[in-house]
Amino acid sequence: MTPTTKDALREFSDNLKAVPRRVMETAFRTGPPTTDRTRSTFVFGNVFLHLHAVRTHRWSLKWTTTMGLGIMSVSAFLIALVTGVMLMFYYKPYPEAAYESIKDIHFVVPTGRLIRNLHRWSANLMVVAVILHMARAFYTAAYRKPREYNWLMGIGLLVVTLGLSFTGYLLPWDQLAYWAITIGANIAQSPREITDALGITDYFDPGGFQRLLLLGSDMVGAEALIRFYLLHVMILPLALAALMGVHFWRIRKDGGMVRPADADDQLFRQPREEALPIFTEAPAKTYHLAAIVRGRTSNVGRGPENTVPSMPHLFYAELGVLMVTLLVCLALSLVSDAPLKELANPSVPENPAKAPWYFLGLQEMVAFSAFMGGIGIPSIVLIGLALIPYLDRETEGTGRWFGGPGGWPLVRLSIVLGLAAPILIESFVIRFGWLREWFPSVPQLVITMLNPGTLLTAVYAFFSMWCIRRYGSTRAGALALFTCFLCGFLVLTIVGTYFRGPNWVFYWSPSEWPKH
Amino acid sequence: MTTQAKAPRSRLDPEPVPRRDWLGLSSLWAMTGALLFGLLGLLKLPKAAVLASPSKKFKVSLPDVLPVGEAFVPPGRAVAIYKDSGGIYAVSTICTHLGCVVKANAEGFECPCHGSRFSANGDVTKGPAPRALPWLKVSVSGGAVTIDEGVVVPQGTKVA
């Protein structure tokens, strides 16, 4: 029997009506995620979602495990990415047009000011979230085996995040931007402080080369602007995306969030013995992908006890963090505008010329010695951070906050010392000055090696060594040093932000700054 | 070189490579060498053949009266020009620390960025600056004064 024209038309209209439902069905393939089976296929059948495991351990979902800081960093990055692309439609990276185009965005483009504010606040929030995320990973000893390499990826992400912030700083081409980049480029040139003192700059000049690499010229001009623009919108975001990919993938491969060995016992309401295991035998396959990749998977020896489906538990938690991040950025953007100073003027610097807040600790240190404060000590800090997982190979306290020998009392002691040392050193320098004032002819090399910044670093290092001896544990030394580093960063940043006025002179408050 | 042939144990557990593949390794090292050599060439890229920067040599017309100890700063230039009984001299006002432009005052110079202070002849008196402010070459022909920012002269060189 052949179908009549009328039947075919009805079938066509039925199909048309069914299109939205069918599109959803073919997109998700497994129906609504209502059973454990469909929830599983919802995750591993989706190219984006299968970055996550199908099931998530309940310990990972505890608020105190991660505080959502990693997802907050990603959320802030996504907000900055979207708003950044929007800004790119209007921004013109030439010295003659850059400042005017930012003014256009701020005052003329519809919602341009909100988008610019969102971009600025999400970038700020990203720096905060990344630093706090690192602190979380450190204090819960999450960097330990098998997560050593992922800690390195995290350090890389921190550096790229700061690089993105710094390169974005030049683009408005206002006074703040111009002088921040002048200072930044000269910090890159500061190895000359050493090569000059040794008298070898004419033959070996890494500092001059670094400056040239950044500026593309011997002054801050169009070449510098286009280089910073390219770094900001292309090279660094791509580097960040690549590192993020590895970072997330390694979380899966390293067995998810770190948790203490007794996490299951802590989560079980009744004693473990009475709980019936789901598998009589834990998975023990000793191969990875389809028997081609060798080695044990991170799930060997772990049953599905105490796990919940990632859909909805994990995804809704992550969505919640994204929404909170967006809300915070939006609220800040509505109450506080991104700054825009006067057009860049190469002959009159801002006074005081201040970097963004997260670099003010660094600015405080370069005010002691350009090379040590700008390159030497930051390099020591980064190398020290990178070495932590390879030096601390202990197992005590993994997955617990402030876990390890010493624990919270040691961290408390380190906070006291970490705050006291920079405050005392700063007070001394502000009151009595430093070598140059006492002995005007002192060689620069002496100041480079012996200045308040290196002194502070040495105090922290000695304290850390003492802790390693006192507690007989590298973890104790790391706890002490990391805490001190955070405290020092905090003190120097606060001094640079609130207590430095025109000519970088100490003032108790900005209200005491001389009028000009 | 001879090696004793052994049957491969299984597809999943292949025999370890018995000896270095000389050709493979040498080609690998040749490629590495070529890449390093190329990298040396790449290091030249960041600098343009001709840097588009304004001329470092410029003429100034000094004001008719320039009191001793008072600086004359040509507009748009980072140079302080002085005139005393010894003659005319020019001190660069680019801070030797991190490149901010220092301001001339009665005692000498002060830097707004990181608090370096310099005496009237450019020596560092305070702060992080590693070197004294350089003195720049001044030439006077007829009434015209020419400053060359590219040439540093010893401190105390004055041109009558």
PDB file of N, CA, C and O in Angstrom, chain A residues 179 182-183 186-187 196 209 212-213 216-219 223 227 291 294 346-347 349-353 363 366-368 370 436-437 444 503-505, chain B residues 11-14 43 45-48 51-54 56 76-77 97-101 110-115 117 124-131:
ATOM      1  N   TRP A 179      54.122  54.260  32.381  1.00  0.00           N
ATOM      2  CA  TRP A 179      55.231  54.204  33.334  1.00  0.00           C
ATOM      3  C   TRP A 179      55.377  52.826  33.951  1.00  0.00           C
ATOM      4  O   TRP A 179      56.488  52.415  34.288  1.00  0.00           O
ATOM      5  N   THR A 182      57.407  51.123  31.343  1.00  0.00           N
ATOM      6  CA  THR A 182      58.790  51.603  31.391  1.00  0.00           C
ATOM      7  C   THR A 182      59.535  50.892  32.523  1.00  0.00           C
ATOM      8  O   THR A 182      60.643  50.378  32.336  1.00  0.00           O
ATOM      9  N   ILE A 183      58.896  50.845  33.697  1.00  0.00           N
ATOM     10  CA  ILE A 183      59.529  50.202  34.837  1.00  0.00           C
ATOM     11  C   ILE A 183      59.697  48.705  34.581  1.00  0.00           C
ATOM     12  O   ILE A 183      60.762  48.130  34.816  1.00  0.00           O
ATOM     13  N   ASN A 186      62.470  48.002  32.233  1.00  0.00           N
ATOM     14  CA  ASN A 186      63.780  48.232  32.843  1.00  0.00           C
ATOM     15  C   ASN A 186      64.113  47.179  33.890  1.00  0.00           C
ATOM     16  O   ASN A 186      65.288  46.924  34.153  1.00  0.00           O
ATOM     17  N   ILE A 187      63.065  46.574  34.494  1.00  0.00           N
ATOM     18  CA  ILE A 187      63.331  45.427  35.376  1.00  0.00           C
ATOM     19  C   ILE A 187      63.899  44.286  34.538  1.00  0.00           C
ATOM     20  O   ILE A 187      64.844  43.614  34.935  1.00  0.00           O
ATOM     21  N   ASP A 196      77.106  45.384  34.775  1.00  0.00           N
ATOM     22  CA  ASP A 196      77.798  46.669  34.898  1.00  0.00           C
ATOM     23  C   ASP A 196      78.833  46.612  36.009  1.00  0.00           C
ATOM     24  O   ASP A 196      79.966  47.066  35.849  1.00  0.00           O
ATOM     25  N   PHE A 209      69.094  42.651  26.123  1.00  0.00           N
ATOM     26  CA  PHE A 209      68.389  41.815  25.160  1.00  0.00           C
ATOM     27  C   PHE A 209      66.940  41.578  25.600  1.00  0.00           C
ATOM     28  O   PHE A 209      66.018  41.642  24.788  1.00  0.00           O
ATOM     29  N   LEU A 212      64.931  44.639  24.922  1.00  0.00           N
ATOM     30  CA  LEU A 212      64.681  44.779  23.494  1.00  0.00           C
ATOM     31  C   LEU A 212      63.607  43.793  23.043  1.00  0.00           C
ATOM     32  O   LEU A 212      62.744  44.112  22.220  1.00  0.00           O
ATOM     33  N   LEU A 213      63.646  42.587  23.616  1.00  0.00           N
ATOM     34  CA  LEU A 213      62.667  41.566  23.273  1.00  0.00           C
ATOM     35  C   LEU A 213      61.264  42.041  23.628  1.00  0.00           C
ATOM     36  O   LEU A 213      60.307  41.814  22.885  1.00  0.00           O
ATOM     37  N   GLY A 216      60.890  45.874  21.557  1.00  0.00           N
ATOM     38  CA  GLY A 216      61.099  45.918  20.109  1.00  0.00           C
ATOM     39  C   GLY A 216      61.722  47.206  19.635  1.00  0.00           C
ATOM     40  O   GLY A 216      61.708  47.516  18.444  1.00  0.00           O
ATOM     41  N   SER A 217      62.260  47.977  20.574  1.00  0.00           N
ATOM     42  CA  SER A 217      62.809  49.287  20.250  1.00  0.00           C
ATOM     43  C   SER A 217      63.583  49.718  21.488  1.00  0.00           C
ATOM     44  O   SER A 217      63.560  49.028  22.495  1.00  0.00           O
ATOM     45  N   ASP A 218      64.249  50.859  21.428  1.00  0.00           N
ATOM     46  CA  ASP A 218      64.938  51.273  22.648  1.00  0.00           C
ATOM     47  C   ASP A 218      64.091  52.231  23.475  1.00  0.00           C
ATOM     48  O   ASP A 218      64.569  52.851  24.401  1.00  0.00           O
ATOM     49  N   MET A 219      62.808  52.337  23.124  1.00  0.00           N
ATOM     50  CA  MET A 219      61.914  53.150  23.948  1.00  0.00           C
ATOM     51  C   MET A 219      60.519  52.525  23.927  1.00  0.00           C
ATOM     52  O   MET A 219      60.228  51.660  23.113  1.00  0.00           O
ATOM     53  N   GLU A 223      56.016  49.842  18.808  1.00  0.00           N
ATOM     54  CA  GLU A 223      56.475  48.449  18.777  1.00  0.00           C
ATOM     55  C   GLU A 223      56.163  47.750  20.079  1.00  0.00           C
ATOM     56  O   GLU A 223      55.719  46.600  20.095  1.00  0.00           O
ATOM     57  N   ARG A 227      53.581  44.543  20.675  1.00  0.00           N
ATOM     58  CA  ARG A 227      54.087  43.306  21.292  1.00  0.00           C
ATOM     59  C   ARG A 227      53.277  42.931  22.524  1.00  0.00           C
ATOM     60  O   ARG A 227      52.932  41.771  22.720  1.00  0.00           O
ATOM     61  N   ALA A 291      44.495  -1.701  26.856  1.00  0.00           N
ATOM     62  CA  ALA A 291      45.650  -2.585  26.960  1.00  0.00           C
ATOM     63  C   ALA A 291      46.836  -2.119  26.130  1.00  0.00           C
ATOM     64  O   ALA A 291      47.789  -2.850  25.938  1.00  0.00           O
ATOM     65  N   ARG A 294      50.558   0.983  29.214  1.00  0.00           N
ATOM     66  CA  ARG A 294      50.835   0.183  30.398  1.00  0.00           C
ATOM     67  C   ARG A 294      50.790   1.009  31.663  1.00  0.00           C
ATOM     68  O   ARG A 294      50.762   2.231  31.626  1.00  0.00           O
ATOM     69  N   PRO A 346      55.540  60.839  28.006  1.00  0.00           N
ATOM     70  CA  PRO A 346      56.869  60.252  28.230  1.00  0.00           C
ATOM     71  C   PRO A 346      57.824  61.150  28.993  1.00  0.00           C
ATOM     72  O   PRO A 346      58.900  60.700  29.365  1.00  0.00           O
ATOM     73  N   SER A 347      57.492  62.442  29.221  1.00  0.00           N
ATOM     74  CA  SER A 347      58.488  63.249  29.928  1.00  0.00           C
ATOM     75  C   SER A 347      58.121  63.510  31.384  1.00  0.00           C
ATOM     76  O   SER A 347      58.966  64.002  32.126  1.00  0.00           O
ATOM     77  N   PRO A 349      56.618  61.413  34.667  1.00  0.00           N
ATOM     78  CA  PRO A 349      56.011  60.215  35.250  1.00  0.00           C
ATOM     79  C   PRO A 349      54.910  60.582  36.238  1.00  0.00           C
ATOM     80  O   PRO A 349      54.909  61.675  36.803  1.00  0.00           O
ATOM     81  N   GLU A 350      53.997  59.627  36.412  1.00  0.00           N
ATOM     82  CA  GLU A 350      53.042  59.712  37.515  1.00  0.00           C
ATOM     83  C   GLU A 350      53.822  59.809  38.811  1.00  0.00           C
ATOM     84  O   GLU A 350      54.903  59.242  38.945  1.00  0.00           O
ATOM     85  N   ASN A 351      53.272  60.508  39.784  1.00  0.00           N
ATOM     86  CA  ASN A 351      53.949  60.569  41.077  1.00  0.00           C
ATOM     87  C   ASN A 351      52.923  60.390  42.189  1.00  0.00           C
ATOM     88  O   ASN A 351      52.110  61.270  42.421  1.00  0.00           O
ATOM     89  N   PRO A 352      52.902  59.296  42.899  1.00  0.00           N
ATOM     90  CA  PRO A 352      53.730  58.104  42.697  1.00  0.00           C
ATOM     91  C   PRO A 352      53.220  57.270  41.531  1.00  0.00           C
ATOM     92  O   PRO A 352      52.026  57.254  41.272  1.00  0.00           O
ATOM     93  N   ALA A 353      54.147  56.582  40.842  1.00  0.00           N
ATOM     94  CA  ALA A 353      53.769  55.678  39.761  1.00  0.00           C
ATOM     95  C   ALA A 353      53.636  54.286  40.350  1.00  0.00           C
ATOM     96  O   ALA A 353      54.629  53.662  40.684  1.00  0.00           O
ATOM     97  N   GLN A 363      57.204  45.993  43.661  1.00  0.00           N
ATOM     98  CA  GLN A 363      57.699  47.362  43.496  1.00  0.00           C
ATOM     99  C   GLN A 363      58.430  47.813  44.757  1.00  0.00           C
ATOM    100  O   GLN A 363      59.455  48.499  44.692  1.00  0.00           O
ATOM    101  N   VAL A 366      61.816  46.209  44.413  1.00  0.00           N
ATOM    102  CA  VAL A 366      62.737  46.821  43.455  1.00  0.00           C
ATOM    103  C   VAL A 366      63.192  48.191  43.953  1.00  0.00           C
ATOM    104  O   VAL A 366      64.200  48.706  43.492  1.00  0.00           O
ATOM    105  N   ALA A 367      62.462  48.770  44.925  1.00  0.00           N
ATOM    106  CA  ALA A 367      62.921  50.027  45.509  1.00  0.00           C
ATOM    107  C   ALA A 367      64.126  49.793  46.424  1.00  0.00           C
ATOM    108  O   ALA A 367      64.676  50.740  46.958  1.00  0.00           O
ATOM    109  N   PHE A 368      64.502  48.517  46.636  1.00  0.00           N
ATOM    110  CA  PHE A 368      65.752  48.220  47.353  1.00  0.00           C
ATOM    111  C   PHE A 368      66.855  47.915  46.344  1.00  0.00           C
ATOM    112  O   PHE A 368      67.949  48.424  46.432  1.00  0.00           O
ATOM    113  N   ALA A 370      66.961  46.815  41.959  1.00  0.00           N
ATOM    114  CA  ALA A 370      66.176  46.468  40.776  1.00  0.00           C
ATOM    115  C   ALA A 370      66.341  45.000  40.420  1.00  0.00           C
ATOM    116  O   ALA A 370      65.372  44.287  40.182  1.00  0.00           O
ATOM    117  N   ARG A 436      73.290  52.943  51.118  1.00  0.00           N
ATOM    118  CA  ARG A 436      73.646  54.074  50.263  1.00  0.00           C
ATOM    119  C   ARG A 436      73.661  55.386  51.031  1.00  0.00           C
ATOM    120  O   ARG A 436      74.484  56.271  50.762  1.00  0.00           O
ATOM    121  N   GLU A 437      72.732  55.526  52.017  1.00  0.00           N
ATOM    122  CA  GLU A 437      72.704  56.757  52.796  1.00  0.00           C
ATOM    123  C   GLU A 437      73.869  56.829  53.780  1.00  0.00           C
ATOM    124  O   GLU A 437      74.349  57.903  54.095  1.00  0.00           O
ATOM    125  N   GLN A 444      77.838  49.035  44.125  1.00  0.00           N
ATOM    126  CA  GLN A 444      76.467  48.602  43.883  1.00  0.00           C
ATOM    127  C   GLN A 444      76.302  47.109  44.124  1.00  0.00           C
ATOM    128  O   GLN A 444      75.264  46.653  44.602  1.00  0.00           O
ATOM    129  N   ASN A 503      57.202  60.251  45.335  1.00  0.00           N
ATOM    130  CA  ASN A 503      58.639  59.945  45.440  1.00  0.00           C
ATOM    131  C   ASN A 503      58.899  58.692  46.279  1.00  0.00           C
ATOM    132  O   ASN A 503      59.982  58.507  46.814  1.00  0.00           O
ATOM    133  N   TRP A 504      57.847  57.817  46.412  1.00  0.00           N
ATOM    134  CA  TRP A 504      57.982  56.554  47.142  1.00  0.00           C
ATOM    135  C   TRP A 504      58.416  56.793  48.586  1.00  0.00           C
ATOM    136  O   TRP A 504      59.115  56.009  49.196  1.00  0.00           O
ATOM    137  N   VAL A 505      57.972  57.932  49.136  1.00  0.00           N
ATOM    138  CA  VAL A 505      58.288  58.256  50.522  1.00  0.00           C
ATOM    139  C   VAL A 505      57.212  57.642  51.407  1.00  0.00           C
ATOM    140  O   VAL A 505      56.061  57.509  50.999  1.00  0.00           O
TER     141      VAL A 505
ATOM    142  N   ARG B  11      53.470  -8.885  22.477  1.00  0.00           N
ATOM    143  CA  ARG B  11      53.204  -7.579  21.915  1.00  0.00           C
ATOM    144  C   ARG B  11      53.169  -6.508  23.023  1.00  0.00           C
ATOM    145  O   ARG B  11      53.567  -5.372  22.825  1.00  0.00           O
ATOM    146  N   LEU B  12      52.679  -6.922  24.158  1.00  0.00           N
ATOM    147  CA  LEU B  12      52.555  -5.962  25.262  1.00  0.00           C
ATOM    148  C   LEU B  12      53.863  -5.761  25.989  1.00  0.00           C
ATOM    149  O   LEU B  12      54.032  -4.783  26.702  1.00  0.00           O
ATOM    150  N   ASP B  13      54.781  -6.693  25.855  1.00  0.00           N
ATOM    151  CA  ASP B  13      56.040  -6.611  26.596  1.00  0.00           C
ATOM    152  C   ASP B  13      57.179  -6.835  25.631  1.00  0.00           C
ATOM    153  O   ASP B  13      57.839  -7.849  25.657  1.00  0.00           O
ATOM    154  N   PRO B  14      57.408  -5.865  24.751  1.00  0.00           N
ATOM    155  CA  PRO B  14      58.407  -6.100  23.700  1.00  0.00           C
ATOM    156  C   PRO B  14      59.810  -6.104  24.265  1.00  0.00           C
ATOM    157  O   PRO B  14      60.065  -5.605  25.368  1.00  0.00           O
ATOM    158  N   LEU B  43      67.567  34.929  17.426  1.00  0.00           N
ATOM    159  CA  LEU B  43      67.831  35.918  18.469  1.00  0.00           C
ATOM    160  C   LEU B  43      68.013  37.308  17.884  1.00  0.00           C
ATOM    161  O   LEU B  43      67.907  38.304  18.574  1.00  0.00           O
ATOM    162  N   LEU B  45      66.092  38.477  15.555  1.00  0.00           N
ATOM    163  CA  LEU B  45      64.799  38.977  15.095  1.00  0.00           C
ATOM    164  C   LEU B  45      64.191  40.101  15.931  1.00  0.00           C
ATOM    165  O   LEU B  45      63.615  41.016  15.370  1.00  0.00           O
ATOM    166  N   PRO B  46      64.246  40.022  17.279  1.00  0.00           N
ATOM    167  CA  PRO B  46      63.509  41.029  18.039  1.00  0.00           C
ATOM    168  C   PRO B  46      63.926  42.454  17.737  1.00  0.00           C
ATOM    169  O   PRO B  46      63.150  43.373  17.920  1.00  0.00           O
ATOM    170  N   LYS B  47      65.144  42.633  17.259  1.00  0.00           N
ATOM    171  CA  LYS B  47      65.586  43.990  16.988  1.00  0.00           C
ATOM    172  C   LYS B  47      65.421  44.306  15.514  1.00  0.00           C
ATOM    173  O   LYS B  47      65.891  43.575  14.652  1.00  0.00           O
ATOM    174  N   ALA B  48      64.704  45.362  15.245  1.00  0.00           N
ATOM    175  CA  ALA B  48      64.536  45.778  13.859  1.00  0.00           C
ATOM    176  C   ALA B  48      65.871  46.268  13.323  1.00  0.00           C
ATOM    177  O   ALA B  48      66.731  46.729  14.076  1.00  0.00           O
ATOM    178  N   LEU B  51      65.936  51.044  14.032  1.00  0.00           N
ATOM    179  CA  LEU B  51      65.027  51.341  15.128  1.00  0.00           C
ATOM    180  C   LEU B  51      64.382  52.699  14.887  1.00  0.00           C
ATOM    181  O   LEU B  51      65.063  53.692  14.647  1.00  0.00           O
ATOM    182  N   ALA B  52      63.068  52.688  14.954  1.00  0.00           N
ATOM    183  CA  ALA B  52      62.350  53.934  14.690  1.00  0.00           C
ATOM    184  C   ALA B  52      62.314  54.768  15.948  1.00  0.00           C
ATOM    185  O   ALA B  52      61.319  54.819  16.645  1.00  0.00           O
ATOM    186  N   SER B  53      63.453  55.365  16.298  1.00  0.00           N
ATOM    187  CA  SER B  53      63.437  56.244  17.466  1.00  0.00           C
ATOM    188  C   SER B  53      63.911  57.627  17.039  1.00  0.00           C
ATOM    189  O   SER B  53      64.704  57.756  16.108  1.00  0.00           O
ATOM    190  N   PRO B  54      63.423  58.647  17.711  1.00  0.00           N
ATOM    191  CA  PRO B  54      63.808  60.000  17.322  1.00  0.00           C
ATOM    192  C   PRO B  54      65.311  60.213  17.526  1.00  0.00           C
ATOM    193  O   PRO B  54      65.955  59.503  18.286  1.00  0.00           O
ATOM    194  N   LYS B  56      68.827  61.275  18.742  1.00  0.00           N
ATOM    195  CA  LYS B  56      69.298  61.533  20.092  1.00  0.00           C
ATOM    196  C   LYS B  56      70.011  62.885  20.185  1.00  0.00           C
ATOM    197  O   LYS B  56      70.376  63.318  21.266  1.00  0.00           O
ATOM    198  N   GLY B  76      59.738  68.050  26.311  1.00  0.00           N
ATOM    199  CA  GLY B  76      59.734  66.734  25.681  1.00  0.00           C
ATOM    200  C   GLY B  76      61.049  65.986  25.766  1.00  0.00           C
ATOM    201  O   GLY B  76      61.184  64.924  25.168  1.00  0.00           O
ATOM    202  N   ARG B  77      62.031  66.533  26.459  1.00  0.00           N
ATOM    203  CA  ARG B  77      63.337  65.860  26.552  1.00  0.00           C
ATOM    204  C   ARG B  77      63.659  65.558  28.003  1.00  0.00           C
ATOM    205  O   ARG B  77      63.247  66.283  28.914  1.00  0.00           O
ATOM    206  N   HIS B  97      67.951  53.728  37.785  1.00  0.00           N
ATOM    207  CA  HIS B  97      67.333  52.559  38.415  1.00  0.00           C
ATOM    208  C   HIS B  97      66.395  51.876  37.425  1.00  0.00           C
ATOM    209  O   HIS B  97      66.770  50.874  36.812  1.00  0.00           O
ATOM    210  N   LEU B  98      65.203  52.448  37.222  1.00  0.00           N
ATOM    211  CA  LEU B  98      64.262  51.794  36.314  1.00  0.00           C
ATOM    212  C   LEU B  98      63.673  52.750  35.282  1.00  0.00           C
ATOM    213  O   LEU B  98      62.577  52.539  34.779  1.00  0.00           O
ATOM    214  N   GLY B  99      64.395  53.814  34.968  1.00  0.00           N
ATOM    215  CA  GLY B  99      64.037  54.581  33.785  1.00  0.00           C
ATOM    216  C   GLY B  99      62.951  55.631  33.938  1.00  0.00           C
ATOM    217  O   GLY B  99      62.465  56.148  32.942  1.00  0.00           O
ATOM    218  N   CYS B 100      62.528  55.935  35.173  1.00  0.00           N
ATOM    219  CA  CYS B 100      61.590  57.040  35.323  1.00  0.00           C
ATOM    220  C   CYS B 100      62.341  58.357  35.083  1.00  0.00           C
ATOM    221  O   CYS B 100      63.566  58.384  35.124  1.00  0.00           O
ATOM    222  N   VAL B 101      61.590  59.420  34.843  1.00  0.00           N
ATOM    223  CA  VAL B 101      62.226  60.717  34.625  1.00  0.00           C
ATOM    224  C   VAL B 101      62.323  61.436  35.965  1.00  0.00           C
ATOM    225  O   VAL B 101      61.308  61.678  36.623  1.00  0.00           O
ATOM    226  N   GLU B 110      65.175  64.142  42.234  1.00  0.00           N
ATOM    227  CA  GLU B 110      64.470  63.096  42.960  1.00  0.00           C
ATOM    228  C   GLU B 110      63.607  62.319  41.979  1.00  0.00           C
ATOM    229  O   GLU B 110      63.061  62.863  41.029  1.00  0.00           O
ATOM    230  N   CYS B 111      63.532  60.983  42.235  1.00  0.00           N
ATOM    231  CA  CYS B 111      62.794  60.106  41.325  1.00  0.00           C
ATOM    232  C   CYS B 111      61.444  59.768  41.937  1.00  0.00           C
ATOM    233  O   CYS B 111      61.375  59.355  43.088  1.00  0.00           O
ATOM    234  N   PRO B 112      60.367  59.947  41.179  1.00  0.00           N
ATOM    235  CA  PRO B 112      59.039  59.710  41.730  1.00  0.00           C
ATOM    236  C   PRO B 112      58.691  58.228  41.871  1.00  0.00           C
ATOM    237  O   PRO B 112      57.761  57.892  42.584  1.00  0.00           O
ATOM    238  N   CYS B 113      59.429  57.349  41.182  1.00  0.00           N
ATOM    239  CA  CYS B 113      58.968  55.964  41.124  1.00  0.00           C
ATOM    240  C   CYS B 113      59.418  55.150  42.320  1.00  0.00           C
ATOM    241  O   CYS B 113      58.619  54.455  42.947  1.00  0.00           O
ATOM    242  N   HIS B 114      60.714  55.191  42.654  1.00  0.00           N
ATOM    243  CA  HIS B 114      61.203  54.342  43.732  1.00  0.00           C
ATOM    244  C   HIS B 114      62.077  55.106  44.709  1.00  0.00           C
ATOM    245  O   HIS B 114      62.857  54.516  45.446  1.00  0.00           O
ATOM    246  N   GLY B 115      61.968  56.429  44.692  1.00  0.00           N
ATOM    247  CA  GLY B 115      62.579  57.225  45.741  1.00  0.00           C
ATOM    248  C   GLY B 115      64.082  57.411  45.664  1.00  0.00           C
ATOM    249  O   GLY B 115      64.703  57.707  46.671  1.00  0.00           O
ATOM    250  N   ARG B 117      67.471  59.465  45.131  1.00  0.00           N
ATOM    251  CA  ARG B 117      67.836  60.880  45.177  1.00  0.00           C
ATOM    252  C   ARG B 117      69.238  61.023  44.602  1.00  0.00           C
ATOM    253  O   ARG B 117      70.092  60.161  44.796  1.00  0.00           O
ATOM    254  N   VAL B 124      74.459  59.443  43.274  1.00  0.00           N
ATOM    255  CA  VAL B 124      73.354  58.871  44.042  1.00  0.00           C
ATOM    256  C   VAL B 124      73.567  59.205  45.518  1.00  0.00           C
ATOM    257  O   VAL B 124      74.645  58.984  46.058  1.00  0.00           O
ATOM    258  N   THR B 125      72.530  59.747  46.170  1.00  0.00           N
ATOM    259  CA  THR B 125      72.650  59.993  47.608  1.00  0.00           C
ATOM    260  C   THR B 125      71.731  59.080  48.404  1.00  0.00           C
ATOM    261  O   THR B 125      71.919  58.903  49.600  1.00  0.00           O
ATOM    262  N   LYS B 126      70.721  58.522  47.755  1.00  0.00           N
ATOM    263  CA  LYS B 126      69.739  57.743  48.491  1.00  0.00           C
ATOM    264  C   LYS B 126      68.993  56.877  47.495  1.00  0.00           C
ATOM    265  O   LYS B 126      68.892  57.207  46.318  1.00  0.00           O
ATOM    266  N   GLY B 127      68.480  55.758  47.977  1.00  0.00           N
ATOM    267  CA  GLY B 127      67.592  54.954  47.148  1.00  0.00           C
ATOM    268  C   GLY B 127      68.308  53.916  46.310  1.00  0.00           C
ATOM    269  O   GLY B 127      69.520  53.727  46.426  1.00  0.00           O
ATOM    270  N   PRO B 128      67.557  53.249  45.454  1.00  0.00           N
ATOM    271  CA  PRO B 128      68.056  52.043  44.777  1.00  0.00           C
ATOM    272  C   PRO B 128      68.864  52.277  43.504  1.00  0.00           C
ATOM    273  O   PRO B 128      69.345  51.322  42.927  1.00  0.00           O
ATOM    274  N   ALA B 129      69.020  53.508  43.061  1.00  0.00           N
ATOM    275  CA  ALA B 129      69.705  53.721  41.783  1.00  0.00           C
ATOM    276  C   ALA B 129      71.133  53.195  41.852  1.00  0.00           C
ATOM    277  O   ALA B 129      71.863  53.490  42.793  1.00  0.00           O
ATOM    278  N   PRO B 130      71.534  52.394  40.865  1.00  0.00           N
ATOM    279  CA  PRO B 130      72.868  51.791  40.929  1.00  0.00           C
ATOM    280  C   PRO B 130      73.997  52.717  40.479  1.00  0.00           C
ATOM    281  O   PRO B 130      75.132  52.499  40.856  1.00  0.00           O
ATOM    282  N   ARG B 131      73.712  53.719  39.667  1.00  0.00           N
ATOM    283  CA  ARG B 131      74.775  54.559  39.105  1.00  0.00           C
ATOM    284  C   ARG B 131      74.380  56.024  39.185  1.00  0.00           C
ATOM    285  O   ARG B 131      73.214  56.364  39.337  1.00  0.00           O
TER     286      ARG B 131
END
